[in-house]
mmCIF file with all atom_site columns, C-alpha atoms in Angstrom:
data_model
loop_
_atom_site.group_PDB
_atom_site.id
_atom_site.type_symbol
_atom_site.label_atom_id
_atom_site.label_alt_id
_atom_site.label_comp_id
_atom_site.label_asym_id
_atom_site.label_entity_id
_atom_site.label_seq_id
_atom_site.pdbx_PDB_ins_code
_atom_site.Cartn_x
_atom_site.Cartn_y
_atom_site.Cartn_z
_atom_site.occupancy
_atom_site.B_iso_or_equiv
_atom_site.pdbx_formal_charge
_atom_site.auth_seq_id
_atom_site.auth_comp_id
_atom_site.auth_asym_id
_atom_site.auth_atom_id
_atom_site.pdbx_PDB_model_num
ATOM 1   C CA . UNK L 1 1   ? -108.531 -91.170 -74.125 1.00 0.00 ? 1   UNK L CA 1
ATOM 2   C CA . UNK L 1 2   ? -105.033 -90.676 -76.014 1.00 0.00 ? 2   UNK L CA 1
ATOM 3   C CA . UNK L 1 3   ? -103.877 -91.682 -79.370 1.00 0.00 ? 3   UNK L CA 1
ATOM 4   C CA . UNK L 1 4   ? -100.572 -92.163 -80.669 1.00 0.00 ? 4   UNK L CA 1
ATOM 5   C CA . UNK L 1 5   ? -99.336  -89.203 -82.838 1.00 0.00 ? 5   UNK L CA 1
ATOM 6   C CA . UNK L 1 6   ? -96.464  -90.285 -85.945 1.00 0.00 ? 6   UNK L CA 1
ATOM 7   C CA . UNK L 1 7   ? -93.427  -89.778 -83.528 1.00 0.00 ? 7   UNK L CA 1
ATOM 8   C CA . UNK L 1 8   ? -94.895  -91.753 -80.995 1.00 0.00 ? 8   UNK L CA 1
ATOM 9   C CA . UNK L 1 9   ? -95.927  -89.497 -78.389 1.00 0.00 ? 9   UNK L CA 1
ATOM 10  C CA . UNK L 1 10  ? -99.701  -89.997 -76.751 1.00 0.00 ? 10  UNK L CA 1
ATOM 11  C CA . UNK L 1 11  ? -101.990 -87.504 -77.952 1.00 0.00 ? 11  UNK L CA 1
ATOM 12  C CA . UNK L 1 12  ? -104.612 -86.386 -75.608 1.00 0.00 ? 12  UNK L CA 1
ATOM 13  C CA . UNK L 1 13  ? -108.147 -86.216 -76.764 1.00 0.00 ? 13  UNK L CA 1
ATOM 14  C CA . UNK L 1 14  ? -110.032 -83.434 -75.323 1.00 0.00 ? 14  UNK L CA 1
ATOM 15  C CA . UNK L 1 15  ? -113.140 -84.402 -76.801 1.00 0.00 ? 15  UNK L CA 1
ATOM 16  C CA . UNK L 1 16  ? -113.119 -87.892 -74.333 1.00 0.00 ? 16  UNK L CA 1
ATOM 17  C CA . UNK L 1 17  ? -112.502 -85.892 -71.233 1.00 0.00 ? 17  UNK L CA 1
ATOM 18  C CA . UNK L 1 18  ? -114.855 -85.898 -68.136 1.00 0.00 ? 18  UNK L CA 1
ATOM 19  C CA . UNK L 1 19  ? -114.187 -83.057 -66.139 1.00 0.00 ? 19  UNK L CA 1
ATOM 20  C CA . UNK L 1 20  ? -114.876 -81.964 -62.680 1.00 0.00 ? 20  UNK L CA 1
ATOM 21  C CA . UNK L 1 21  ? -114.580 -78.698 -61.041 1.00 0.00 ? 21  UNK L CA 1
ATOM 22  C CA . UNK L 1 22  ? -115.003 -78.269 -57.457 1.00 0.00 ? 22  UNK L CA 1
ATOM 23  C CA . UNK L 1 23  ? -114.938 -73.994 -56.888 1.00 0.00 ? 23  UNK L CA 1
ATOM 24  C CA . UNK L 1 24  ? -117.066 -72.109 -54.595 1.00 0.00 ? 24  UNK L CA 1
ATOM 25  C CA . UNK L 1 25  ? -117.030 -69.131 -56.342 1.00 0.00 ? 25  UNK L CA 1
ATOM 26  C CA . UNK L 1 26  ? -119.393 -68.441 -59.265 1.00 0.00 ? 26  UNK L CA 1
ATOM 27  C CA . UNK L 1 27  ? -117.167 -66.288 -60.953 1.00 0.00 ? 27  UNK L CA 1
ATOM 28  C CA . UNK L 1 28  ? -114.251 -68.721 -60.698 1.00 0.00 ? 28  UNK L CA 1
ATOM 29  C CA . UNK L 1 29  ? -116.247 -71.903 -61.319 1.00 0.00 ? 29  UNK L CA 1
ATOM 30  C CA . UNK L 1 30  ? -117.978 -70.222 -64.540 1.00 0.00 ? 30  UNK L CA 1
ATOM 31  C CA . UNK L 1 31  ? -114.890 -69.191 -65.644 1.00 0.00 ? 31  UNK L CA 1
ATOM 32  C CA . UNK L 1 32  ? -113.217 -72.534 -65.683 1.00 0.00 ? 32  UNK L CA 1
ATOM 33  C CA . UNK L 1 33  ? -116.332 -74.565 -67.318 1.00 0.00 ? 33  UNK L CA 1
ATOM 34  C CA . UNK L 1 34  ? -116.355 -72.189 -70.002 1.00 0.00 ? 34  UNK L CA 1
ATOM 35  C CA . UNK L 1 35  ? -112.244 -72.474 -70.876 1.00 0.00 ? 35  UNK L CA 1
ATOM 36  C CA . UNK L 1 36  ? -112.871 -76.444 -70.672 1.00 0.00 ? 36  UNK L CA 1
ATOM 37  C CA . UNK L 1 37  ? -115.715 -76.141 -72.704 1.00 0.00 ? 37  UNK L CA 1
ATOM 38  C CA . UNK L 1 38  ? -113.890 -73.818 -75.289 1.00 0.00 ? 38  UNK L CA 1
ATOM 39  C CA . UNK L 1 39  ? -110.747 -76.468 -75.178 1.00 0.00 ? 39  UNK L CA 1
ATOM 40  C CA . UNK L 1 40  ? -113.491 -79.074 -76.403 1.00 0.00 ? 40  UNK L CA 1
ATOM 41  C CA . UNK L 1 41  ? -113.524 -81.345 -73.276 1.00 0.00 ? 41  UNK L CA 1
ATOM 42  C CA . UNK L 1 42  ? -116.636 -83.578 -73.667 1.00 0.00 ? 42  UNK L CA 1
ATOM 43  C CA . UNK L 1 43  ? -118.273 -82.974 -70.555 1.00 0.00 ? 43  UNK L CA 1
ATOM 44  C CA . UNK L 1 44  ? -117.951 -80.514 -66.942 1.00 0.00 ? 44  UNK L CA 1
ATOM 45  C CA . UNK L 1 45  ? -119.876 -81.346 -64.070 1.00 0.00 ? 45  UNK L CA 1
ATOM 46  C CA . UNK L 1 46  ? -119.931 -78.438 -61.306 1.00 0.00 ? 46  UNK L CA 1
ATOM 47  C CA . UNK L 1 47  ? -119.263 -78.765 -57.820 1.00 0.00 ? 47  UNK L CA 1
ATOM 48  C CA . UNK L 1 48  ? -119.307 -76.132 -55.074 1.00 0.00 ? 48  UNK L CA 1
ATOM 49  C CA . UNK L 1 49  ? -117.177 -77.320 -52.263 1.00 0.00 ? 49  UNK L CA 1
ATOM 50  C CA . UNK L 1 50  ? -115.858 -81.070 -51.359 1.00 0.00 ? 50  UNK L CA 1
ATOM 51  C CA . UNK L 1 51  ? -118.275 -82.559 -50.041 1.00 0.00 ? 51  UNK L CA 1
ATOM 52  C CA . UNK L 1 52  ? -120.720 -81.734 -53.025 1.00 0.00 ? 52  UNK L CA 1
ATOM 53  C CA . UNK L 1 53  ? -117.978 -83.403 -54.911 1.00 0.00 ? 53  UNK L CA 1
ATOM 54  C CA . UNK L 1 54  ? -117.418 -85.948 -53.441 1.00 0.00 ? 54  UNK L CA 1
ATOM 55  C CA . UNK L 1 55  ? -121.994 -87.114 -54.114 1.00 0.00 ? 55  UNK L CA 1
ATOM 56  C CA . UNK L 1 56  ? -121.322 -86.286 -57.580 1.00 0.00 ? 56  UNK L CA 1
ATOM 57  C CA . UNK L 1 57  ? -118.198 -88.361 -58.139 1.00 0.00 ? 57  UNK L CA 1
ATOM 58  C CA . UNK L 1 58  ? -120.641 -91.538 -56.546 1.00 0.00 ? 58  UNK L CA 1
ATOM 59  C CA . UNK L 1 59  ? -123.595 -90.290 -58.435 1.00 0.00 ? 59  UNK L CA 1
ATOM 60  C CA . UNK L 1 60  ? -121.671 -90.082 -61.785 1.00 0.00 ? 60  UNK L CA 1
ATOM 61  C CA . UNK L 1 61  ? -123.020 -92.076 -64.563 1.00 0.00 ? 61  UNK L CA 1
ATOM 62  C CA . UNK L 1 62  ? -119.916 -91.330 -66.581 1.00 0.00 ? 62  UNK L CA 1
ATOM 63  C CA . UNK L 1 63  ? -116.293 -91.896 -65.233 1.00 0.00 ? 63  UNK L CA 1
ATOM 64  C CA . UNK L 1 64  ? -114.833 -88.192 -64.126 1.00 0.00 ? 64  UNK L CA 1
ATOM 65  C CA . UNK L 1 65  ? -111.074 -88.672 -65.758 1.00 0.00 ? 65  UNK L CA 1
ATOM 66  C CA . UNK L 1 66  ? -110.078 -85.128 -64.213 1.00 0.00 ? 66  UNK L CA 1
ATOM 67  C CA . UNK L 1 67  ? -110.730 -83.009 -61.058 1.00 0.00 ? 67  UNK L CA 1
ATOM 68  C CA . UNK L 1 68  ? -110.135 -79.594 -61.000 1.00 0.00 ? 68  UNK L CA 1
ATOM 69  C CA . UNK L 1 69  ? -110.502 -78.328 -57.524 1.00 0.00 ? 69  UNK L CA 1
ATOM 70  C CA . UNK L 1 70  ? -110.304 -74.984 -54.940 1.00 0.00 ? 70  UNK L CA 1
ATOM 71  C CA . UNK L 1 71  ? -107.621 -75.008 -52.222 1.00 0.00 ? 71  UNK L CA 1
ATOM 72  C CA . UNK L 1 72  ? -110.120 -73.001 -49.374 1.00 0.00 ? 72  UNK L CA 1
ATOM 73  C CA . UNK L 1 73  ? -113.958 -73.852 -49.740 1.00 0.00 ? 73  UNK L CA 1
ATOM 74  C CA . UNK L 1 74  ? -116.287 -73.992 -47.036 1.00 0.00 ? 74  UNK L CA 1
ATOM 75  C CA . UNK L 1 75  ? -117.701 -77.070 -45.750 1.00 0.00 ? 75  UNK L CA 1
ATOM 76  C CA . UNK L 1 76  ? -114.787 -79.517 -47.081 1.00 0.00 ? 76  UNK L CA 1
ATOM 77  C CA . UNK L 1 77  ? -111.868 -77.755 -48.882 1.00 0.00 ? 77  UNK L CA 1
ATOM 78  C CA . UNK L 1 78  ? -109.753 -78.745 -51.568 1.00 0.00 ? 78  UNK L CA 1
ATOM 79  C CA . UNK L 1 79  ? -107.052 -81.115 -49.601 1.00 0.00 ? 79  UNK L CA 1
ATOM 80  C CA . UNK L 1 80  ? -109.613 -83.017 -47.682 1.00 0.00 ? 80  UNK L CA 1
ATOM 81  C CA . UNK L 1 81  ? -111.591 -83.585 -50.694 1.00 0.00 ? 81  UNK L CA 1
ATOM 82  C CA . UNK L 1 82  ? -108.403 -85.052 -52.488 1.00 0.00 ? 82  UNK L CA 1
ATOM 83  C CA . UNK L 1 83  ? -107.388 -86.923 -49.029 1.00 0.00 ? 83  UNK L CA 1
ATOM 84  C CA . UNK L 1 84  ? -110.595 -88.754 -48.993 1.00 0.00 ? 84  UNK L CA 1
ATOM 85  C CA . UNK L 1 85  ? -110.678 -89.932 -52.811 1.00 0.00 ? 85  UNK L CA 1
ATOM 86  C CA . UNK L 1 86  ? -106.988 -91.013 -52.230 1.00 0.00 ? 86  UNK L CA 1
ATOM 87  C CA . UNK L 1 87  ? -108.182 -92.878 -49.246 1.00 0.00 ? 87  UNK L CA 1
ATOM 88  C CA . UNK L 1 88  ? -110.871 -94.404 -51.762 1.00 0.00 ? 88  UNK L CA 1
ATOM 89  C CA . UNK L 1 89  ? -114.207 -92.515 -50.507 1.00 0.00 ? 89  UNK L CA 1
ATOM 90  C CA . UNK L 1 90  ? -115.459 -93.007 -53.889 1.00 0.00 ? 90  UNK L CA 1
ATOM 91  C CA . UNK L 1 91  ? -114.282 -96.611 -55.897 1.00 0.00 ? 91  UNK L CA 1
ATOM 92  C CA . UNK L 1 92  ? -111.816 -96.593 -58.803 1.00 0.00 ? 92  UNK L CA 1
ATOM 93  C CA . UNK L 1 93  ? -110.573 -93.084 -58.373 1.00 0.00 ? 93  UNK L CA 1
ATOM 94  C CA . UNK L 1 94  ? -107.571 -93.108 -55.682 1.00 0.00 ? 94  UNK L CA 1
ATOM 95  C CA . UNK L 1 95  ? -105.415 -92.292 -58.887 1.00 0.00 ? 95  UNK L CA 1
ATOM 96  C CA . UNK L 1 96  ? -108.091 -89.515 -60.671 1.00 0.00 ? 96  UNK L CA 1
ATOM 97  C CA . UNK L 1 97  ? -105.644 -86.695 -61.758 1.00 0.00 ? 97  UNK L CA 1
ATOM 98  C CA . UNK L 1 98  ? -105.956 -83.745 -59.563 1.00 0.00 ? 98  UNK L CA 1
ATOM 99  C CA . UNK L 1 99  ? -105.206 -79.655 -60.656 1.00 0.00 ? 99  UNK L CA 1
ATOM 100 C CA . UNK L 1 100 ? -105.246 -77.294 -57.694 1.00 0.00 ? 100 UNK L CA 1
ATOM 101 C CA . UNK L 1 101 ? -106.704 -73.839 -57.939 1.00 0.00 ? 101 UNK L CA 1
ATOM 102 C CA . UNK L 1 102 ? -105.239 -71.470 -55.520 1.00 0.00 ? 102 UNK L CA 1
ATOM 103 C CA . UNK L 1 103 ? -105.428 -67.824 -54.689 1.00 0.00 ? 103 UNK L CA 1
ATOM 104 C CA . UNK L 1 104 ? -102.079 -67.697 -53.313 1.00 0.00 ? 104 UNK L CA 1
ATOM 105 C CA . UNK L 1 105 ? -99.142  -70.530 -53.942 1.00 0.00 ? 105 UNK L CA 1
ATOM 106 C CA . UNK L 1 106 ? -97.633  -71.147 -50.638 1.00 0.00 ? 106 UNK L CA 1
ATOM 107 C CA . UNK L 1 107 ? -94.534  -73.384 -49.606 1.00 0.00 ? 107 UNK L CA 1
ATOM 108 C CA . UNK L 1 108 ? -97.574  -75.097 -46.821 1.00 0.00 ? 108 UNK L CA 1
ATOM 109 C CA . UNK L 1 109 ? -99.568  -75.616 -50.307 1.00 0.00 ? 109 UNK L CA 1
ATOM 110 C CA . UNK L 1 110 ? -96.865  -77.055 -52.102 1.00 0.00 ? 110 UNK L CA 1
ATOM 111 C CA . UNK L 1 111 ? -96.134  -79.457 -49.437 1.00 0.00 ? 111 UNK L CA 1
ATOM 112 C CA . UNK L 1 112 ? -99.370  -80.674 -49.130 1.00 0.00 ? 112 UNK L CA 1
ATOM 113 C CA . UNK L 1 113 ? -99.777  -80.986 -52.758 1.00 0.00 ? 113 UNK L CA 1
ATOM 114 C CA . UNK L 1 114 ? -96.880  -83.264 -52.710 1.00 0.00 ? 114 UNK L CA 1
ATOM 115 C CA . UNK L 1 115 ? -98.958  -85.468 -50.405 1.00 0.00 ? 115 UNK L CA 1
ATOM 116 C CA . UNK L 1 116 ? -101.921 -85.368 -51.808 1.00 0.00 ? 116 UNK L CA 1
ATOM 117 C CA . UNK L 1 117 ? -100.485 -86.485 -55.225 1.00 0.00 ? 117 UNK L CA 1
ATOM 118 C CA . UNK L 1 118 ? -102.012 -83.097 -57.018 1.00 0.00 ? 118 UNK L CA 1
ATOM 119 C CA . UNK L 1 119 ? -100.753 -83.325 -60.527 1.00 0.00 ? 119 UNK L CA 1
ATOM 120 C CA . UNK L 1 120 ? -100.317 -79.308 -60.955 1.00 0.00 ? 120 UNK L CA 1
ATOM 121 C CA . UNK L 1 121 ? -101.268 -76.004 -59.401 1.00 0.00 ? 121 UNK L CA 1
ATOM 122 C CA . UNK L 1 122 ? -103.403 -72.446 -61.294 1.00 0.00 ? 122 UNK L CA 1
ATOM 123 C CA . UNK L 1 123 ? -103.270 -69.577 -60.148 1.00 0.00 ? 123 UNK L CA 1
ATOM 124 C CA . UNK L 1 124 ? -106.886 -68.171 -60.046 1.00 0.00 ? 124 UNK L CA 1
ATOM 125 C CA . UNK L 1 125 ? -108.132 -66.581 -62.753 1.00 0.00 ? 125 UNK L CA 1
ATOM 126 C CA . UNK L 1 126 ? -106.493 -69.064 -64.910 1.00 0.00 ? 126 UNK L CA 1
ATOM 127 C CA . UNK L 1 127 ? -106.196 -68.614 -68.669 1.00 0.00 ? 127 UNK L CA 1
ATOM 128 C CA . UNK L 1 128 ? -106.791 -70.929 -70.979 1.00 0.00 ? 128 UNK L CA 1
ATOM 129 C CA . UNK L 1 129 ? -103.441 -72.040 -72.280 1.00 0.00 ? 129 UNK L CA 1
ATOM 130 C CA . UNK L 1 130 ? -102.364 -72.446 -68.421 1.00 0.00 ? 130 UNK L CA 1
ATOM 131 C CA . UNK L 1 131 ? -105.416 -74.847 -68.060 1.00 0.00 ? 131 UNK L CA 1
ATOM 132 C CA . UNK L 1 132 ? -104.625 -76.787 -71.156 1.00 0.00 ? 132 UNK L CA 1
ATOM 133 C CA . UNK L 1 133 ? -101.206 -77.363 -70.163 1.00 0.00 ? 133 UNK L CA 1
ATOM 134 C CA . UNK L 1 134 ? -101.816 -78.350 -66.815 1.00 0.00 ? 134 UNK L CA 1
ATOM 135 C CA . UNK L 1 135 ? -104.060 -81.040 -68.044 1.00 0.00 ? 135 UNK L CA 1
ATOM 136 C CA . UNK L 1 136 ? -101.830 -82.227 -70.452 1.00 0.00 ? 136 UNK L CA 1
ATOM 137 C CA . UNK L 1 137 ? -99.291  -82.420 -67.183 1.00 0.00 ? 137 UNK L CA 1
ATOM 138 C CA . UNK L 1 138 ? -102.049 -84.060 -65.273 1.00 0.00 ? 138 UNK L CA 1
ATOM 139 C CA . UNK L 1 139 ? -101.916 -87.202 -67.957 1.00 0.00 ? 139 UNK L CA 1
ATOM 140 C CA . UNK L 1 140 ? -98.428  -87.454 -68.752 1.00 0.00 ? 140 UNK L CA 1
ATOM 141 C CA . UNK L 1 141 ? -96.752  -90.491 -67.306 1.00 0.00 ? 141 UNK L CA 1
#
């Protein structure tokens, strides 16, 4: 998924990403698939709240190296999602990288992020440089 550029440093390869986005909102959702897609990431599945997520992730044929997912959805929202694939709901990804997508950063959403082990926060609508470099955070070390 990375290569090694000349001075060392791990390249990431957008082009080997699997990426999952877990928004309730069209608008929002579209949005984001179409800035992954225009950053080259090989592949987006679409989910539209947790626990739709949560059958795709143990559907997938391909391993999901990324979720990108809403704080506040209806039926399961963001944090519960996350709890339950920490708690290993779905094999093999306790340690997928997780970016939030909040409406509103809170000190309560911080917090729980912290918890959770989320690997970054976007404000919605998110632009694209904002989304690349809070994937890039989401792999580094």
């Amino acid at each position: 998924m990375s290569k090694l550029r000349a001075d060392g440093m791990a390249e990431l390869e957008f082009a080997q990403l699997n990426v999952m986005v877990v928004v309730d909102e069209t608008f929002s959702q579209t949005l984001v698939v179409r800035l992954l897609e225009g950053l080259g990431v090989a592949s987006v599945t679409a989910a539209a709240n947790g626990a739709d997520a949560l059958a795709e992730l143990k559907a997938a044929k391909a391993r999901v190296h990324l979720v990108i997912c809403d704080i506040e959805m209806p039926e399961m929202g963001g944090f519960e999602l996350i709890r339950r694939i920490r708690f290993g709901a779905v094999p093999g990804y306790k340690e997928v990288p997780v970016v939030m997508l909040t409406g509103k950063d809170s000190d309560k959403n911080a917090q729980n992020a912290r918890i959770h082990r989320v690997s970054g926060f976007l404000v919605k609508p998110p632009k694209a440089n904002t989304l690349k470099n809070a994937i890039l955070h989401a792999f580094e070390g």
